[in-house]
Amino acid sequence: MNTASPLPLPADRIPPGVADWRSADARRWLATVPGAWAHPLWAVLLLALTTVWMAVAFPDPVCTPAEPCGADWAGTGVFAALLLTLYWVVRQPRLALLGLAVVLLGHLEEGWSGSMLAEPWWLAFVGALAFTAAGLLHRLAVAARQRALAAEAAGPAAHPVPPAALRFRRGRLSFVLAAPLLAVAVYGFWQAQQVADAHERRAAGLAPVSGRVTLSDEDELVIAVAVGDRVHRVDTYYPERYPVDSRAELLVDGDRARLAAEPYDVVGWELLVLAGLVGGLAFLANGVDGRTRSRQLHQGPLPVLRVLVREGHDDGRTWVYAADDPAAERPLLHFHSLHAFEEDEEDGRDGQSGGRRGPHGEDDDGDDGDDELAEGLRRVGAILKGEDPPPPVREAVLYGLPYTGTELAFVAPDGDDPGEVAVECSVTAVKPAVRGLLGGGLPGPAPDGRAERPSGGQRPGRRPVDEVAATLEPSTAPRTWGANGVSRAVGGVLLLVQAGGVWALLEDDVSWLSVFPLLGLFFVVTSASTVLNWRITADRDGLWIAGPWRVRRVLWDDVEAVRHNRGGDLVIARERDTEVTLSPVGWPWMERRLGREPYGPRAADEAHALLRRPELRPREEAGPSQQGMPLGPLIAAVSALWGAAVLLLL
């Protein structure tokens, strides 16, 4: 546990009457989180799956010479609203509710018949919309409850935010990115209209001619129509509607021929409009939302709470803790933040007001500037090597009521210069510090000097070497870590996928094109071989690493680290920036759900402890039976036999 005191906030920067956000009140706030059923992932999956079902089951539009098919801007708009809604379900619940209404009304306005509304795919889609709306309303109600609990903890005291926060602006980058995307959408619409207008001008003097269909190719989406002694090849999205020997009406203009029912094709421009519209409106909504929330911090005195904050060591997030939690053991909420500067400070930082002045007024940039540059480069190098000191816990004052989705400002000691005070404003929405669906989402306890910083992709909260070493005893025999029941279950699933893939690829006529997907199954074989039979053996001289295709030997002197990353991989880092990776080695989040300690992270921690504590290493060498064996060649041979059996059975 961390026993160091948090960096204190100067008394003159603590507003009078500010209340401490104590653990008892904070726990009540933290317990008010949305139910697991309302997680955005479920709503997005349901909407996506039912949309695909509806798209497959919905009858294709009927195009006739009397009512030809053209640009479907209404359908494009509804689909854009659906894509935006999927995004807003995760990011902006209020806008998502509006998007759901637009999607529902848009589909009802498509002119569907009453019989279609009774179809199972339509009922499933409406059910997904209702489930999503219920989850959004639940999340908004929870946010309102969190706001009320925070207001109760803050009490009546209210103070204006510091002047630096008043100058902080949000949303500029989103507006800059939205403008060209919306311009692309407008350009695509204009081009589509040009195509439609050009067709109308050409078709004004043409009369449809009827011909006999001599070819209908559903693979190439083309039909051939004989008109007199001439045959025209015409593109169509619905060749099945024109069987051979049926009649089709064409608009013929010299060498150009189009179906009268499908006179022009602007699908490419519609897709461009869709992409520009979705991206542009998403950025525009983000910019408006960020600007609105930023202005809310500027409107009069705000409730204040005294808390502790700590910057995340891996991702730079700001983690907020209760004021009476100096060990930073239980985070309450998190967000990303940026410093807000006073106007003169900002000018000085970007070089507009010159450098630092000496005691007699002379420029004193030379030596100090070089020292600051050297110190900055040193710190960057330390961060890249993972040798930078852990961020300290700091006292802070929050401005604004914390609840899910809002934005806050806070004042805290500057972590780089404890003698200074920093004003920071959030640039992402506040989120409660709770476990995610996959078990992640929380940082480890506040560093106390023993823990090593996780490197890129490594799981947060890695156990300190001393803590792991205390659970190990010196051993004579080699130590081994390998596949357990959970990892072998994952391997079994991968083998089923691989077997099904071979069957699906060989079920149709085999051609040279089938070779490429079959080569892709090589990677499935590699993953299955690893997860079924991976092994690491530590002996007197180093590590034996049994992977999918061979067993490698890495001496202790060549090992720099052993870690387990978020992707489920075991990585043995060697000198000269080379790594030996075992991927995957299990399913840590599933093991946590089953109430077990994840075996992959444990193996990485123990092997790393042996690396750092040579006295704990085994004193014997590992024999051939202990070194493990690669399973890839065997599974590859069985897969080849399975492929041959499939060819014989089909």
XYZ file of C-alpha atoms in Angstrom:
650
model
C 0.000 0.000 0.000
C 1.141 3.513 -0.774
C 2.037 5.438 2.386
C 3.263 8.640 0.717
C 1.126 11.741 1.329
C -0.646 13.291 -1.655
C 0.806 16.511 -3.045
C -1.012 19.268 -1.121
C -3.029 21.977 -2.799
C -2.128 25.475 -1.505
C -4.703 26.754 0.931
C -5.334 29.908 -1.086
C -6.517 27.771 -4.036
C -9.097 25.908 -1.957
C -12.454 27.738 -2.126
C -14.135 28.464 1.220
C -16.819 26.026 2.230
C -15.743 23.280 -0.167
C -16.809 19.830 1.036
C -14.669 16.709 0.956
C -16.034 13.953 -1.250
C -15.644 11.215 1.310
C -15.593 7.475 0.679
C -19.047 6.835 2.133
C -20.713 9.318 -0.229
C -18.451 8.313 -3.106
C -19.363 4.644 -2.735
C -23.062 5.532 -2.942
C -22.314 7.502 -6.111
C -20.251 4.675 -7.581
C -22.945 2.106 -6.796
C -25.355 4.096 -8.971
C -24.246 2.779 -12.331
C -26.312 1.426 -15.224
C -27.252 -2.226 -15.158
C -25.244 -4.636 -17.271
C -28.235 -5.096 -19.583
C -28.008 -1.404 -20.566
C -24.399 -1.614 -21.739
C -24.161 -0.020 -25.210
C -22.562 -3.155 -26.655
C -25.793 -5.167 -26.423
C -27.866 -2.444 -28.052
C -25.365 -1.979 -30.887
C -25.185 -5.725 -31.538
C -28.973 -6.094 -31.568
C -29.458 -3.144 -33.898
C -26.705 -4.328 -36.237
C -27.942 -7.932 -36.392
C -31.593 -7.030 -36.919
C -30.617 -4.470 -39.551
C -28.695 -7.124 -41.475
C -31.647 -9.510 -41.138
C -34.034 -6.848 -42.407
C -31.740 -5.929 -45.315
C -31.544 -9.579 -46.398
C -35.251 -10.300 -45.976
C -36.670 -7.040 -47.290
C -37.881 -7.387 -50.888
C -35.888 -5.567 -53.525
C -37.495 -2.449 -55.006
C -39.597 -3.035 -58.092
C -38.234 -0.996 -61.003
C -40.482 -0.531 -64.042
C -40.338 1.755 -67.068
C -43.338 3.589 -65.621
C -41.638 4.013 -62.229
C -37.890 3.710 -62.876
C -35.355 3.366 -60.086
C -33.097 6.336 -59.489
C -31.313 7.856 -56.569
C -32.742 6.776 -53.205
C -31.901 9.792 -51.066
C -34.557 8.949 -48.479
C -33.064 5.494 -47.959
C -29.559 6.960 -47.834
C -30.665 9.424 -45.166
C -32.305 6.716 -43.050
C -29.220 4.490 -43.292
C -26.983 7.429 -42.353
C -29.216 8.075 -39.340
C -28.903 4.405 -38.365
C -25.091 4.456 -38.548
C -24.966 7.675 -36.547
C -27.345 6.185 -34.001
C -25.080 3.173 -33.512
C -22.249 5.592 -32.739
C -24.365 7.845 -30.534
C -25.663 4.900 -28.506
C -22.118 4.577 -27.200
C -21.170 8.259 -26.986
C -24.247 10.506 -26.741
C -27.459 8.936 -25.380
C -29.684 11.971 -25.983
C -28.748 12.210 -29.634
C -29.174 8.441 -29.919
C -32.811 8.775 -28.818
C -33.359 11.326 -31.570
C -31.617 9.030 -34.046
C -33.868 6.108 -33.073
C -36.944 8.221 -33.737
C -35.620 9.295 -37.140
C -34.790 5.697 -38.106
C -38.220 4.408 -37.081
C -40.129 7.187 -38.841
C -37.911 6.869 -41.905
C -38.702 3.180 -42.252
C -42.417 3.764 -41.742
C -42.350 6.436 -44.441
C -40.845 4.024 -46.971
C -44.370 3.107 -48.045
C -44.377 -0.383 -46.592
C -47.556 -2.382 -46.658
C -49.293 -3.569 -43.532
C -48.301 -7.154 -44.249
C -44.613 -6.238 -44.090
C -45.064 -4.781 -40.625
C -46.073 -8.235 -39.382
C -42.904 -9.890 -40.697
C -40.606 -11.377 -38.005
C -37.591 -9.375 -39.198
C -39.527 -6.137 -38.816
C -40.782 -7.099 -35.350
C -37.213 -8.009 -34.356
C -35.939 -4.645 -35.596
C -38.638 -2.742 -33.698
C -37.834 -4.820 -30.615
C -34.157 -3.873 -30.965
C -35.149 -0.201 -31.230
C -37.292 -0.508 -28.094
C -34.551 -2.299 -26.164
C -32.035 0.355 -27.192
C -34.382 3.178 -26.170
C -34.993 1.528 -22.785
C -31.253 1.232 -22.197
C -30.664 4.866 -23.157
C -33.421 6.117 -20.851
C -32.035 3.973 -18.043
C -28.554 5.423 -18.530
C -29.914 8.980 -18.502
C -31.898 8.257 -15.329
C -28.772 6.854 -13.674
C -26.809 9.976 -14.668
C -29.527 12.142 -13.078
C -29.303 10.073 -9.881
C -25.510 10.444 -9.833
C -25.888 14.201 -10.257
C -28.282 14.340 -7.300
C -25.914 12.319 -5.089
C -22.975 14.533 -6.061
C -25.015 17.653 -5.291
C -25.894 16.206 -1.896
C -22.221 15.558 -1.148
C -21.134 19.020 -2.374
C -23.589 20.913 -0.200
C -24.588 24.531 -0.779
C -21.124 25.920 -1.572
C -20.686 27.160 -5.157
C -17.810 29.047 -6.772
C -16.901 30.252 -10.277
C -14.306 28.248 -12.160
C -10.757 29.677 -12.331
C -10.168 32.263 -15.086
C -7.973 29.839 -17.024
C -10.899 27.420 -17.380
C -13.084 30.226 -18.752
C -10.695 30.584 -21.694
C -10.638 26.860 -22.399
C -12.531 26.034 -25.597
C -13.763 22.657 -26.813
C -14.923 21.423 -30.184
C -12.660 23.327 -32.562
C -10.949 20.260 -34.008
C -14.284 18.493 -34.502
C -15.629 21.474 -36.430
C -12.487 21.559 -38.574
C -12.859 17.848 -39.406
C -16.615 18.090 -39.989
C -16.378 20.843 -42.605
C -14.505 18.923 -45.365
C -16.545 15.766 -44.776
C -19.826 17.620 -45.156
C -18.386 19.349 -48.222
C -17.656 15.899 -49.682
C -21.286 14.901 -49.051
C -22.534 18.041 -50.797
C -20.190 17.396 -53.722
C -21.403 13.803 -54.057
C -25.035 14.945 -54.040
C -24.279 17.573 -56.679
C -22.555 15.031 -58.908
C -25.455 12.594 -58.566
C -27.863 15.338 -59.558
C -25.689 16.111 -62.563
C -25.961 12.481 -63.673
C -29.738 12.513 -63.186
C -30.144 15.809 -65.060
C -27.966 14.577 -67.934
C -30.139 11.477 -68.222
C -33.325 13.539 -68.261
C -31.983 15.699 -71.073
C -30.968 12.650 -73.139
C -34.148 10.714 -72.442
C -36.389 13.645 -73.429
C -36.039 12.765 -77.121
C -35.820 8.983 -76.799
C -38.538 6.370 -76.945
C -38.115 3.017 -75.184
C -37.496 0.057 -77.470
C -38.340 -3.521 -76.565
C -35.941 -6.403 -77.051
C -35.499 -10.088 -76.221
C -33.139 -11.087 -73.406
C -30.507 -13.481 -74.755
C -28.221 -13.589 -71.682
C -28.785 -13.078 -67.961
C -25.579 -13.261 -65.918
C -26.188 -12.951 -62.167
C -22.466 -13.127 -61.405
C -21.496 -10.220 -63.654
C -24.794 -8.305 -63.065
C -25.325 -7.904 -66.785
C -27.918 -8.919 -69.346
C -27.827 -9.014 -73.147
C -30.867 -7.711 -75.044
C -31.366 -8.247 -78.790
C -33.094 -5.341 -80.546
C -33.466 -6.145 -84.210
C -30.112 -7.370 -85.461
C -28.141 -5.691 -82.676
C -27.370 -7.039 -79.198
C -26.868 -4.607 -76.294
C -25.092 -5.590 -73.078
C -26.688 -3.694 -70.218
C -25.724 -3.474 -66.554
C -28.417 -4.182 -63.981
C -28.535 -4.816 -60.253
C -31.385 -7.309 -60.696
C -30.502 -9.703 -63.567
C -32.767 -12.387 -62.061
C -35.756 -10.292 -63.142
C -34.750 -10.698 -66.777
C -34.609 -14.412 -67.592
C -33.578 -15.519 -71.066
C -36.311 -15.064 -73.714
C -38.147 -12.488 -71.605
C -38.713 -8.937 -72.862
C -36.888 -5.826 -71.630
C -37.312 -2.170 -72.534
C -34.211 -0.119 -73.312
C -33.368 3.517 -73.838
C -30.887 3.513 -76.739
C -28.866 6.624 -77.568
C -26.228 5.755 -80.154
C -23.803 3.340 -78.517
C -25.269 3.981 -75.086
C -28.049 1.703 -73.872
C -29.716 1.557 -70.468
C -32.715 -0.261 -69.097
C -35.749 2.009 -69.048
C -36.448 0.703 -65.534
C -32.866 1.500 -64.395
C -31.908 4.521 -66.493
C -28.807 5.645 -64.594
C -26.503 4.504 -61.804
C -25.480 6.862 -58.998
C -24.769 4.234 -56.330
C -21.116 5.315 -56.131
C -22.110 8.917 -55.500
C -24.704 7.798 -52.945
C -22.010 5.906 -51.043
C -19.795 8.996 -51.123
C -22.664 11.099 -49.765
C -23.309 8.486 -47.082
C -19.675 8.407 -45.943
C -19.318 12.190 -45.907
C -22.662 12.698 -44.203
C -22.047 10.154 -41.429
C -18.496 11.315 -40.719
C -19.337 15.004 -40.989
C -22.432 14.857 -38.774
C -20.598 12.726 -36.213
C -17.792 15.279 -35.911
C -20.259 18.166 -36.002
C -22.311 16.656 -33.187
C -19.141 16.035 -31.172
C -18.096 19.644 -31.667
C -21.474 21.065 -30.674
C -21.663 18.742 -27.671
C -18.140 19.620 -26.550
C -18.766 23.349 -26.975
C -22.075 23.109 -25.090
C -20.612 21.177 -22.181
C -17.629 23.521 -22.033
C -19.915 26.535 -21.804
C -21.864 24.903 -18.987
C -18.718 25.220 -16.869
C -18.708 28.973 -17.508
C -22.269 29.711 -16.452
C -22.136 31.129 -12.961
C -20.880 29.569 -9.726
C -20.598 25.778 -9.726
C -20.712 23.199 -6.913
C -17.251 22.144 -5.784
C -15.848 18.984 -4.239
C -12.473 18.291 -2.701
C -10.948 15.063 -4.041
C -7.672 13.352 -4.928
C -6.516 12.841 -8.526
C -3.837 10.798 -10.196
C -2.772 10.643 -13.825
C -2.845 7.184 -15.387
C 0.627 5.807 -16.032
C -0.291 4.140 -19.327
C -2.974 6.221 -21.025
C -2.791 9.659 -19.385
C -6.347 9.508 -18.068
C -7.180 11.489 -14.942
C -8.442 9.188 -12.186
C -10.435 10.719 -9.333
C -10.428 9.294 -5.790
C -12.231 10.150 -2.575
C -10.600 12.820 -0.417
C -10.050 10.292 2.404
C -8.374 7.695 0.141
C -4.712 8.833 0.229
C -3.540 5.391 -0.912
C -5.631 5.813 -4.088
C -6.983 2.292 -3.712
C -10.481 2.784 -5.150
C -10.952 5.094 -8.149
C -14.341 6.737 -8.586
C -14.308 8.140 -12.096
C -11.954 8.971 -14.938
C -11.612 11.198 -17.997
C -8.921 12.723 -20.196
C -7.986 16.322 -19.482
C -5.797 19.126 -20.791
C -4.184 22.072 -19.046
C -5.928 25.427 -19.277
C -3.601 28.445 -19.205
C -4.036 32.074 -18.335
C -3.773 34.345 -21.364
C -0.297 35.633 -20.546
C 0.917 32.145 -19.637
C -0.370 30.798 -22.911
C 1.410 33.501 -24.863
C 4.638 32.778 -23.039
C 4.363 29.080 -23.719
C 3.845 29.424 -27.445
C 6.709 31.863 -27.825
C 4.787 35.081 -28.456
C 5.987 36.927 -25.360
C 9.634 35.896 -25.370
C 11.589 33.738 -22.980
C 12.432 33.950 -19.322
C 14.112 37.147 -18.142
C 17.187 37.379 -15.976
C 17.385 39.376 -12.704
C 18.682 42.460 -14.511
C 16.290 42.325 -17.421
C 18.620 40.577 -19.841
C 17.469 37.575 -21.820
C 18.183 34.435 -19.850
C 16.954 31.918 -22.404
C 20.290 30.409 -23.381
C 21.334 28.258 -20.460
C 17.866 27.717 -19.010
C 16.442 26.831 -22.411
C 19.178 24.267 -23.009
C 18.662 22.791 -19.555
C 14.912 22.553 -20.043
C 15.363 20.925 -23.453
C 17.824 18.392 -22.080
C 15.511 17.638 -19.164
C 12.572 17.226 -21.528
C 14.500 14.820 -23.755
C 15.622 12.872 -20.716
C 12.052 12.502 -19.522
C 10.813 11.412 -22.931
C 13.538 8.759 -23.042
C 12.600 7.554 -19.571
C 8.938 7.276 -20.565
C 9.774 5.267 -23.678
C 11.947 2.913 -21.613
C 9.340 2.605 -18.855
C 11.737 4.105 -16.315
C 9.837 7.312 -15.563
C 8.596 7.703 -11.975
C 4.926 6.964 -11.336
C 2.630 10.011 -11.312
C 1.904 11.268 -7.795
C -1.452 11.445 -6.074
C -2.532 15.090 -5.824
C -5.115 16.991 -3.834
C -7.639 18.687 -6.103
C -10.863 20.657 -6.213
C -13.483 19.593 -8.763
C -15.663 22.269 -10.319
C -19.051 20.958 -11.420
C -21.126 17.967 -10.366
C -19.655 14.637 -11.517
C -21.972 12.243 -13.320
C -21.683 9.953 -16.313
C -21.322 11.909 -19.537
C -20.562 15.352 -18.121
C -17.341 17.351 -18.228
C -15.449 18.874 -15.337
C -12.664 21.265 -14.436
C -10.277 20.882 -11.521
C -7.397 22.620 -9.797
C -4.472 20.559 -8.498
C -0.724 20.887 -7.851
C 1.271 20.643 -11.058
C 2.753 17.152 -11.128
C 5.802 18.408 -13.052
C 6.369 21.369 -10.727
C 4.733 20.781 -7.327
C 5.321 24.416 -6.435
C 2.880 25.463 -9.143
C -0.863 24.913 -9.475
C -2.449 23.553 -12.657
C -5.973 24.146 -13.938
C -7.201 21.290 -16.115
C -10.425 20.777 -18.071
C -11.827 17.475 -19.234
C -11.818 16.771 -22.952
C -13.733 13.478 -22.748
C -16.915 12.633 -20.904
C -16.776 11.458 -17.292
C -17.047 7.689 -16.827
C -17.474 5.770 -13.553
C -14.498 3.625 -12.590
C -16.187 0.238 -12.806
C -15.169 -3.037 -14.357
C -15.987 -3.311 -18.028
C -17.706 -6.250 -19.667
C -14.344 -7.935 -20.211
C -13.145 -7.311 -16.679
C -10.860 -4.360 -17.465
C -11.218 -0.658 -16.923
C -9.592 -0.072 -13.528
C -6.018 0.982 -12.731
C -3.864 -0.682 -10.159
C -3.280 0.864 -6.743
C -1.168 3.958 -6.444
C 2.490 3.091 -7.119
C 4.701 2.851 -4.061
C 8.046 2.429 -5.778
C 7.996 -1.362 -5.917
C 5.751 -1.908 -8.902
C 7.204 -1.828 -12.336
C 5.472 0.192 -14.985
C 3.657 -1.905 -17.580
C 4.936 -1.347 -21.071
C 2.879 -0.921 -24.204
C -0.091 -3.220 -24.349
C 0.638 -4.808 -20.992
C -2.157 -5.173 -18.539
C -2.385 -2.470 -15.861
C -1.939 -3.346 -12.218
C 0.882 -5.865 -12.684
C 1.922 -7.377 -9.374
C 5.225 -6.063 -8.006
C 8.206 -8.375 -8.327
C 8.711 -8.523 -4.555
C 5.105 -9.580 -4.047
C 5.371 -12.383 -6.607
C 8.794 -13.485 -5.351
C 7.362 -13.856 -1.846
C 5.083 -16.621 -3.148
C 7.943 -18.540 -4.779
C 10.495 -20.765 -3.113
C 13.900 -21.760 -4.456
C 13.525 -24.877 -6.570
C 15.899 -27.546 -7.765
C 13.676 -28.902 -10.530
C 12.735 -26.706 -13.493
C 9.501 -24.711 -13.277
C 6.909 -25.024 -16.037
C 3.831 -23.063 -17.052
C 1.560 -24.311 -19.797
C -1.916 -24.681 -21.243
C -4.714 -25.238 -18.754
C -8.367 -26.197 -19.144
C -9.591 -22.779 -20.226
C -6.909 -22.310 -22.867
C -7.528 -25.805 -24.227
C -11.239 -24.988 -24.463
C -10.328 -21.966 -26.572
C -8.149 -24.226 -28.711
C -11.044 -26.624 -29.196
C -13.240 -23.781 -30.451
C -10.517 -22.726 -32.885
C -10.208 -26.286 -34.186
C -13.955 -26.395 -34.822
C -13.724 -23.100 -36.695
C -10.836 -24.441 -38.744
C -12.637 -27.683 -39.568
C -15.783 -25.786 -40.558
C -13.734 -23.425 -42.712
C -12.139 -26.322 -44.600
C -15.572 -27.860 -45.222
C -17.043 -24.528 -46.430
C -14.147 -23.841 -48.786
C -14.123 -27.308 -50.309
C -17.901 -27.708 -50.526
C -18.055 -25.751 -53.780
C -15.967 -26.391 -56.864
C -12.289 -26.231 -55.978
C -10.243 -23.771 -58.021
C -6.965 -21.959 -57.697
C -8.872 -19.177 -55.893
C -9.593 -21.637 -53.060
C -5.901 -21.731 -52.234
C -5.864 -18.240 -50.719
C -8.588 -18.820 -48.073
C -6.990 -22.161 -47.267
C -3.702 -20.379 -46.643
C -5.577 -18.099 -44.263
C -6.493 -21.144 -42.195
C -2.781 -21.543 -41.484
C -3.103 -18.747 -38.947
C -6.003 -20.545 -37.256
C -3.847 -23.655 -37.018
C -1.055 -21.587 -35.487
C -3.345 -20.057 -32.855
C -4.997 -23.381 -32.040
C -1.621 -25.121 -31.710
C -0.405 -22.416 -29.340
C -3.411 -22.279 -27.058
C -3.674 -26.075 -26.862
C -0.070 -26.849 -25.979
C 1.964 -23.742 -25.128
C 4.617 -24.135 -22.475
C 7.341 -22.082 -20.821
C 9.986 -23.935 -18.830
C 12.451 -22.127 -16.601
C 15.678 -23.945 -15.720
C 19.160 -23.047 -14.551
C 20.300 -21.295 -17.728
C 17.165 -19.740 -19.203
C 13.710 -20.296 -20.639
C 12.456 -22.979 -23.010
C 9.495 -21.657 -25.028
C 7.317 -24.217 -26.780
C 5.309 -22.474 -29.484
C 3.166 -23.784 -32.330
C 5.972 -24.833 -34.683
C 9.179 -25.113 -32.681
C 10.774 -24.905 -29.235
C 13.046 -21.929 -28.632
C 15.794 -21.415 -26.095
C 16.383 -17.987 -24.556
C 19.147 -17.613 -21.968
C 18.542 -15.547 -18.843
C 21.206 -13.060 -19.898
C 19.255 -12.362 -23.098
C 15.841 -11.924 -21.462
C 14.808 -8.357 -20.664
C 11.202 -8.878 -19.566
C 8.335 -11.346 -19.510
C 4.872 -9.848 -19.761
C 1.265 -10.612 -20.573
C -0.544 -8.046 -22.678
C -4.191 -7.147 -23.047
C -4.540 -9.214 -26.201
C -3.909 -12.423 -24.252
C -0.330 -12.885 -25.465
C 2.719 -13.948 -23.499
C 5.731 -11.934 -24.619
C 9.349 -12.700 -23.793
C 11.296 -9.555 -24.638
C 14.931 -10.109 -25.614
C 17.851 -7.831 -26.274
C 18.067 -5.847 -29.491
C 14.284 -5.234 -29.418
C 13.344 -8.767 -30.454
C 10.494 -10.682 -28.860
C 9.216 -14.231 -28.665
C 5.428 -14.192 -28.537
C 2.978 -16.934 -27.634
C -0.463 -15.967 -28.904
C -2.985 -16.682 -27.566
C -2.441 -18.397 -24.226
C -6.007 -18.375 -22.938
C -8.906 -16.119 -22.137
C -8.149 -14.105 -18.967
C -11.514 -12.352 -18.842
C -13.350 -15.686 -19.024
C -11.211 -17.064 -16.213
C -12.118 -14.029 -14.107
C -15.797 -14.625 -14.858
C -15.388 -18.211 -13.670
C -13.848 -16.962 -10.424
C -10.352 -18.176 -11.277
C -7.038 -16.382 -11.296
C -5.999 -15.860 -14.949
C -3.180 -18.270 -15.630
C -1.415 -16.371 -18.414
C -0.774 -13.215 -16.338
C 0.291 -15.364 -13.402
C 2.805 -17.265 -15.542
C 4.220 -13.987 -16.875
C 4.544 -12.515 -13.379
C 6.302 -15.587 -11.982
C 8.695 -15.944 -14.922
C 9.486 -12.224 -14.681
C 10.130 -12.612 -10.943
C 12.662 -15.376 -11.670
C 14.329 -13.031 -14.151
C 14.678 -10.277 -11.541
C 15.498 -12.620 -8.626
C 18.254 -15.021 -9.799
C 18.386 -16.711 -6.397
C 14.930 -18.204 -7.054
C 15.857 -19.817 -10.375
C 15.925 -23.645 -10.601
C 19.302 -25.294 -10.202
C 18.819 -28.057 -12.779
C 18.547 -28.117 -16.532
C 15.261 -29.095 -18.166
C 15.122 -32.489 -19.867
C 13.516 -33.055 -23.297
C 10.213 -34.099 -21.744
C 10.037 -30.858 -19.754
C 10.845 -28.544 -22.637
C 7.499 -29.072 -24.378
C 6.789 -29.884 -28.014
C 5.221 -27.979 -30.906
C 1.751 -29.142 -31.860
C 1.486 -27.256 -35.161
C 2.875 -29.988 -37.453
C 0.484 -32.576 -36.007
C -2.580 -30.333 -36.354
C -1.514 -29.361 -39.876
C -1.281 -33.033 -40.844
C -4.684 -33.793 -39.312
C -6.141 -30.778 -41.141
C -4.765 -32.047 -44.434
C -6.339 -35.469 -43.787
C -9.620 -33.762 -42.902
C -9.492 -31.790 -46.153
C -8.926 -34.983 -48.129
C -11.833 -36.647 -46.344
C -14.103 -33.702 -47.159
C -13.198 -33.946 -50.852
C -14.038 -37.665 -50.828
C -17.331 -37.179 -49.007
C -18.655 -34.327 -51.140
